[in-house]
CSV table of C-alpha atoms in Angstrom, one decimal:
chain,number,residue,atom,x,y,z
A,1,MET,CA,118.0,77.0,118.1
A,2,ASN,CA,115.6,79.6,116.3
A,3,SER,CA,116.0,79.3,112.6
A,4,HIS,CA,114.6,82.8,112.2
A,5,GLN,CA,116.9,84.6,114.6
A,6,ASN,CA,119.0,86.2,111.9
A,7,GLU,CA,116.0,87.5,109.8
A,8,PRO,CA,115.1,91.1,109.9
A,9,ILE,CA,112.2,92.1,112.3
A,10,VAL,CA,110.3,95.4,111.5
A,11,ARG,CA,110.6,97.7,114.3
A,12,ASP,CA,107.5,99.7,113.6
A,13,GLU,CA,104.2,99.3,111.9
A,14,ARG,CA,104.6,101.6,109.0
A,15,LEU,CA,105.4,98.9,106.4
A,16,VAL,CA,102.4,97.6,104.2
A,17,LEU,CA,103.0,94.7,101.9
A,18,GLY,CA,101.4,95.5,98.6
A,19,THR,CA,100.1,92.5,96.9
A,20,VAL,CA,99.3,93.4,93.2
A,21,GLN,CA,102.3,91.2,92.2
A,22,LEU,CA,100.8,88.2,93.9
A,23,GLY,CA,97.6,88.5,91.7
A,24,MET,CA,99.2,89.5,88.3
A,25,PRO,CA,102.4,90.1,86.6
A,26,TYR,CA,103.3,93.9,87.5
A,27,GLY,CA,106.1,96.3,87.1
A,28,ILE,CA,108.6,97.3,84.4
A,29,ALA,CA,111.4,95.6,86.3
A,30,ASN,CA,109.4,92.4,86.9
A,31,LYS,CA,111.5,89.4,85.6
A,32,THR,CA,109.8,86.5,87.3
A,33,GLY,CA,106.0,87.2,86.6
A,34,GLN,CA,103.3,86.3,89.1
A,35,PRO,CA,104.6,84.0,91.8
A,36,ASN,CA,102.9,80.6,92.4
A,37,HIS,CA,100.6,80.0,95.5
A,38,THR,CA,103.4,78.2,97.4
A,39,THR,CA,105.8,81.2,96.8
A,40,ALA,CA,103.0,83.9,97.5
A,41,THR,CA,102.2,82.0,100.8
A,42,GLU,CA,105.8,81.9,101.7
A,43,ILE,CA,106.1,85.7,101.0
A,44,ILE,CA,103.0,86.3,103.3
A,45,ARG,CA,104.5,84.1,106.1
A,46,LYS,CA,107.9,85.9,106.0
A,47,ALA,CA,106.2,89.3,106.1
A,48,TRP,CA,104.0,88.3,109.0
A,49,GLU,CA,107.0,86.8,110.9
A,50,SER,CA,108.9,90.2,110.2
A,51,GLY,CA,106.2,92.2,111.9
A,52,ILE,CA,104.2,93.4,109.0
A,53,ARG,CA,100.5,93.5,109.8
A,54,GLU,CA,98.9,95.4,107.0
A,55,PHE,CA,98.2,94.1,103.4
A,56,ASP,CA,97.2,96.2,100.4
A,57,THR,CA,95.2,94.6,97.7
A,58,GLY,CA,92.4,95.4,95.2
A,59,GLN,CA,89.3,93.7,93.5
A,60,GLY,CA,90.9,94.6,90.1
A,61,TYR,CA,94.4,93.0,91.0
A,62,GLY,CA,93.7,89.7,89.3
A,63,ASP,CA,93.3,87.0,91.9
A,64,SER,CA,95.3,88.8,94.6
A,65,GLU,CA,92.4,88.8,97.2
A,66,THR,CA,92.0,85.0,96.7
A,67,VAL,CA,95.8,84.3,97.0
A,68,LEU,CA,95.9,86.3,100.1
A,69,GLY,CA,92.8,84.6,101.6
A,70,GLN,CA,94.3,81.2,100.9
A,71,ALA,CA,97.6,82.2,102.6
A,72,PHE,CA,95.9,83.8,105.6
A,73,ALA,CA,94.0,80.5,106.0
A,74,VAL,CA,97.1,78.2,105.7
A,75,LEU,CA,99.0,80.4,108.2
A,76,GLY,CA,96.2,80.8,110.7
A,77,ILE,CA,96.3,84.6,110.7
A,78,ALA,CA,93.1,85.6,109.0
A,79,GLN,CA,91.6,87.3,112.0
A,80,LYS,CA,94.8,89.2,113.0
A,81,VAL,CA,95.6,90.7,109.6
A,82,LEU,CA,94.7,94.5,108.6
A,83,VAL,CA,93.7,94.4,105.1
A,84,ILE,CA,93.0,97.4,102.7
A,85,SER,CA,91.3,96.7,99.4
A,86,LYS,CA,90.0,98.7,96.5
A,87,PHE,CA,86.7,98.6,94.7
A,88,ASP,CA,86.8,97.4,91.0
A,89,PRO,CA,86.9,100.6,89.1
A,90,GLN,CA,84.4,99.2,86.6
A,91,LEU,CA,81.6,99.1,89.4
A,92,ASN,CA,78.9,101.8,89.3
A,93,HIS,CA,79.8,103.6,92.4
A,94,LEU,CA,76.5,105.1,93.0
A,95,ASP,CA,74.9,101.7,93.1
A,96,ALA,CA,74.7,101.0,96.9
A,97,LYS,CA,73.8,97.3,96.3
A,98,ALA,CA,76.7,96.7,93.9
A,99,LEU,CA,79.2,98.2,96.3
A,100,SER,CA,77.9,96.3,99.3
A,101,THR,CA,77.9,93.1,97.4
A,102,ALA,CA,81.5,93.8,96.2
A,103,ILE,CA,82.6,94.3,99.9
A,104,ASP,CA,80.9,90.8,100.9
A,105,GLN,CA,82.9,89.2,97.8
A,106,SER,CA,86.1,90.7,99.0
A,107,LEU,CA,85.5,89.5,102.6
A,108,GLN,CA,84.7,86.0,101.4
A,109,ARG,CA,87.8,85.8,99.1
A,110,LEU,CA,90.1,87.1,101.9
A,111,GLY,CA,88.4,84.9,104.6
A,112,ILE,CA,88.1,87.9,106.9
A,113,LEU,CA,85.3,89.5,108.9
A,114,SER,CA,86.0,93.1,108.3
A,115,LEU,CA,88.2,95.2,106.0
A,116,TYR,CA,90.6,97.6,107.7
A,117,GLY,CA,89.9,99.9,104.8
A,118,ILE,CA,88.1,100.0,101.4
A,119,MET,CA,89.5,102.4,98.9
A,120,LEU,CA,88.2,104.2,95.8
A,121,HIS,CA,90.7,103.0,93.1
A,122,ARG,CA,90.7,106.3,91.1
A,123,GLU,CA,90.6,109.8,91.9
A,124,GLN,CA,87.8,110.6,89.4
A,125,PHE,CA,85.4,109.0,91.8
A,126,LEU,CA,85.7,112.0,94.2
A,127,LEU,CA,83.2,113.6,91.7
A,128,ASP,CA,80.6,111.1,93.0
A,129,TRP,CA,81.3,111.8,96.7
A,130,ASP,CA,78.5,114.4,97.1
A,131,GLN,CA,76.2,112.7,94.6
A,132,GLY,CA,75.6,109.8,97.1
A,133,LEU,CA,78.8,107.9,97.2
A,134,GLY,CA,79.8,109.3,100.5
A,135,ASN,CA,76.6,108.3,102.3
A,136,ILE,CA,76.8,104.7,100.8
A,137,LEU,CA,80.3,104.3,102.2
A,138,ARG,CA,79.4,105.8,105.6
A,139,ASN,CA,76.7,103.2,105.7
A,140,CYS,CA,79.2,100.4,104.9
A,141,VAL,CA,81.3,101.6,107.9
A,142,GLN,CA,78.2,101.5,110.3
A,143,THR,CA,77.7,97.8,109.2
A,144,SER,CA,81.2,97.1,110.7
A,145,ARG,CA,82.2,95.2,107.4
A,146,VAL,CA,84.7,98.2,106.8
A,147,GLN,CA,86.6,100.3,109.3
A,148,HIS,CA,88.1,103.1,107.2
A,149,ILE,CA,87.4,104.7,103.8
A,150,GLY,CA,90.3,105.8,101.6
A,151,ILE,CA,91.1,106.9,98.1
A,152,SER,CA,94.0,106.3,95.7
A,153,VAL,CA,95.1,109.5,93.9
A,154,TYR,CA,97.6,110.4,91.1
A,155,SER,CA,97.8,114.1,91.3
A,156,PRO,CA,98.5,116.6,94.2
A,157,GLU,CA,95.3,118.5,93.5
A,158,LYS,CA,93.1,115.5,94.0
A,159,ALA,CA,95.2,114.5,97.1
A,160,ILE,CA,94.3,117.9,98.6
A,161,GLN,CA,90.6,117.6,97.6
A,162,ALA,CA,90.5,114.1,99.2
A,163,LEU,CA,92.1,115.4,102.5
A,164,ASN,CA,89.6,118.2,102.6
A,165,THR,CA,86.6,115.7,102.1
A,166,LYS,CA,84.8,114.8,105.3
A,167,GLY,CA,84.5,111.0,105.6
A,168,ILE,CA,87.8,110.1,103.8
A,169,ASP,CA,90.2,108.8,106.5
A,170,PHE,CA,93.3,108.1,104.4
A,171,VAL,CA,94.8,108.9,101.0
A,172,GLN,CA,97.1,106.7,99.0
A,173,LEU,CA,99.5,108.4,96.7
A,174,PRO,CA,102.7,107.9,94.7
A,175,THR,CA,105.9,109.4,96.2
A,176,ASN,CA,109.5,108.3,95.6
A,177,ILE,CA,112.9,109.7,95.3
A,178,LEU,CA,112.2,111.1,91.8
A,179,ASP,CA,108.5,112.0,92.3
A,180,ARG,CA,108.3,114.8,94.8
A,181,ARG,CA,105.2,116.6,93.4
A,182,PHE,CA,103.2,116.0,96.6
A,183,GLU,CA,105.9,117.2,98.8
A,184,LYS,CA,106.1,120.5,96.9
A,185,ALA,CA,102.2,120.9,97.0
A,186,LYS,CA,102.3,120.5,100.9
A,187,VAL,CA,100.1,117.5,100.7
A,188,PHE,CA,101.8,115.9,103.8
A,189,GLU,CA,101.6,119.0,105.8
A,190,LEU,CA,97.8,119.2,105.0
A,191,ALA,CA,97.4,115.5,106.1
A,192,ARG,CA,99.0,116.2,109.5
A,193,LYS,CA,96.7,119.3,110.0
A,194,LYS,CA,93.6,117.2,109.1
A,195,GLN,CA,95.0,114.2,111.2
A,196,LYS,CA,94.6,112.0,108.2
A,197,ARG,CA,96.8,109.1,107.2
A,198,ILE,CA,99.0,109.0,104.1
A,199,TYR,CA,99.8,105.7,102.4
A,200,ILE,CA,102.9,106.1,100.2
A,201,ARG,CA,102.9,103.8,97.1
A,202,SER,CA,105.2,103.5,94.1
A,203,VAL,CA,108.2,103.8,96.4
A,204,PHE,CA,110.4,102.2,93.7
A,205,LEU,CA,108.4,103.7,90.7
A,206,GLN,CA,107.6,100.2,89.4
A,207,GLY,CA,111.3,99.2,89.8
A,208,LEU,CA,112.5,101.9,87.2
A,209,PRO,CA,115.4,103.3,89.3
A,210,LEU,CA,116.5,99.8,90.1
A,211,ILE,CA,117.1,98.8,86.5
A,212,GLU,CA,120.7,98.7,85.4
A,213,LEU,CA,121.1,101.3,82.7
A,214,LYS,CA,122.4,98.7,80.2
A,215,GLU,CA,119.0,96.9,80.7
A,216,LEU,CA,116.8,99.9,80.4
A,217,PRO,CA,114.2,99.2,77.7
A,218,GLU,CA,114.7,101.3,74.5
A,219,LYS,CA,111.2,102.7,74.9
A,220,MET,CA,112.4,104.2,78.3
A,221,SER,CA,115.5,105.9,77.0
A,222,PHE,CA,114.0,109.3,77.8
A,223,ALA,CA,114.6,108.5,81.5
A,224,LYS,CA,118.3,107.6,81.2
A,225,PRO,CA,119.9,111.0,82.2
A,226,THR,CA,117.8,111.1,85.4
A,227,LEU,CA,118.5,107.5,86.2
A,228,GLU,CA,122.4,108.3,85.6
A,229,ARG,CA,122.1,111.1,88.1
A,230,PHE,CA,120.4,108.6,90.6
A,231,HIS,CA,123.2,106.0,90.2
A,232,GLN,CA,125.9,108.8,90.6
A,233,LEU,CA,124.1,109.8,93.9
A,234,CYS,CA,124.1,106.2,95.1
A,235,LYS,CA,127.9,105.9,94.5
A,236,LYS,CA,128.4,109.3,96.3
A,237,LEU,CA,126.2,108.2,99.3
A,238,LYS,CA,127.7,104.6,99.1
A,239,LEU,CA,124.3,103.3,99.1
A,240,HIS,CA,122.6,100.4,97.0
A,241,PRO,CA,119.9,101.8,94.8
A,242,GLN,CA,117.2,100.0,96.9
A,243,GLU,CA,118.7,101.4,100.0
A,244,LEU,CA,118.6,105.0,98.7
A,245,ALA,CA,115.1,104.6,97.3
A,246,MET,CA,113.7,103.2,100.5
A,247,GLY,CA,115.8,105.1,103.0
A,248,TYR,CA,114.7,108.4,101.5
A,249,ILE,CA,111.1,107.6,102.1
A,250,LYS,CA,111.6,106.3,105.5
A,251,MET,CA,113.5,109.2,106.8
A,252,ALA,CA,111.7,112.0,104.9
A,253,PHE,CA,108.1,110.8,105.8
A,254,PRO,CA,108.2,109.5,109.3
A,255,GLU,CA,104.4,109.8,109.8
A,256,CYS,CA,103.4,107.8,106.8
A,257,GLN,CA,102.5,104.3,106.0
A,258,VAL,CA,104.8,102.8,103.2
A,259,ILE,CA,103.5,100.2,100.7
A,260,PHE,CA,106.0,98.0,98.9
A,261,GLY,CA,105.5,95.0,96.8
A,262,VAL,CA,107.7,92.0,95.9
A,263,GLU,CA,107.7,89.0,93.5
A,264,CYS,CA,110.0,86.7,95.6
A,265,ILE,CA,111.3,86.1,99.1
A,266,VAL,CA,114.8,87.5,98.3
A,267,GLN,CA,113.2,90.9,97.5
A,268,LEU,CA,111.1,90.9,100.6
A,269,GLN,CA,114.2,90.3,102.8
A,270,HIS,CA,116.3,92.9,100.9
A,271,ASN,CA,113.6,95.5,101.4
A,272,LEU,CA,113.3,94.7,105.2
A,273,GLN,CA,117.1,95.2,105.4
A,274,CYS,CA,117.0,98.4,103.6
A,275,TRP,CA,114.1,99.6,105.9
A,276,LEU,CA,115.9,98.5,109.2
A,277,LYS,CA,119.3,100.1,108.2
A,278,ASN,CA,119.9,102.8,110.8
A,279,ASP,CA,123.0,104.6,109.5
A,280,TYR,CA,121.8,106.4,106.5
A,281,PRO,CA,124.0,109.4,105.6
A,282,LYS,CA,122.8,112.7,107.3
A,283,GLU,CA,123.1,114.5,104.0
A,284,MET,CA,120.9,112.0,102.2
A,285,ILE,CA,117.6,113.8,102.3
A,286,SER,CA,119.2,117.2,101.3
A,287,SER,CA,121.1,115.6,98.5
A,288,VAL,CA,118.0,114.0,97.0
A,289,LYS,CA,116.1,117.2,97.1
A,290,GLN,CA,118.9,119.0,95.5
A,291,THR,CA,119.5,116.4,92.8
A,292,PHE,CA,116.0,115.9,91.8
A,293,GLN,CA,114.2,119.2,92.1
A,294,ASN,CA,112.2,119.0,88.7
A,295,VAL,CA,111.9,115.5,87.2
A,296,ASP,CA,109.8,115.5,84.0
A,297,GLU,CA,106.3,114.1,84.7
A,298,GLN,CA,106.8,111.6,81.8
A,299,ILE,CA,109.3,109.9,84.0
A,300,VAL,CA,107.4,110.0,87.3
A,301,ASN,CA,103.9,109.1,86.0
A,302,PRO,CA,103.9,105.5,84.6
A,303,SER,CA,100.6,106.2,82.8
A,304,LEU,CA,102.6,108.3,80.5
A,305,TRP,CA,105.1,105.7,79.8
A,306,PRO,CA,105.2,104.2,76.2
A,307,GLN,CA,103.1,101.0,76.2
């Protein structure tokens, strides 16, 4: 009898496992810290068995690349995975040798021959694109160590600039049930027009909507009225907070890749179950748009949260 027959299998290839949590403690709702190597390997194994083929990491994510590489080796999947990494933002992005060396080091840590994508970690590096950075990255693609070039952005303006930049293949941006700035700026429409991929991150806004109100840190009390509306909507639609957060992204952005991170196996399985749920209420998308038309940027932008 197959012991995995009751486990969820992803039916499409839109899900991407974010692995910052495997390299360092991350997220306001994180209660367990960074998982050990055994747990990390088990998370990668479960993700792989469930049909996930893409993994998102970064040179600045602690030892995430090393943890991934060790798991890939143990599982024997190193030459089958699709990995997107990000340059360490501390690098001189106009130093061709430094970037080339960084790519080689990522490949070595990951134990793979080629990166599916390499990303600029911050939108400010768009300023360097026409100063030589674009040519440097195009040369990296020509060496076949990298297949695609992308950038991680925080603002709709920079997402639009990136999508309009020749040589950038995909854009990673934050979007979730509370943060709908990129929708309103028609970023997703532009991506379709330009035939470029969007990777949605921060689906759970670092876990903020999933926190029980009584456990909300005092420093985040400014978010309480918005979170109360979120939990009221969950009750109205008869959905678990995780189901509503993930279901909205799944149904509202069918053409986008979706990145999610986990700290443990239980979270992974719950996320997969939410993703595979196929009876989301028809009024879910319209209810979300109506309820969260204008959420204060201090809530949707973690860089503005009190430290």
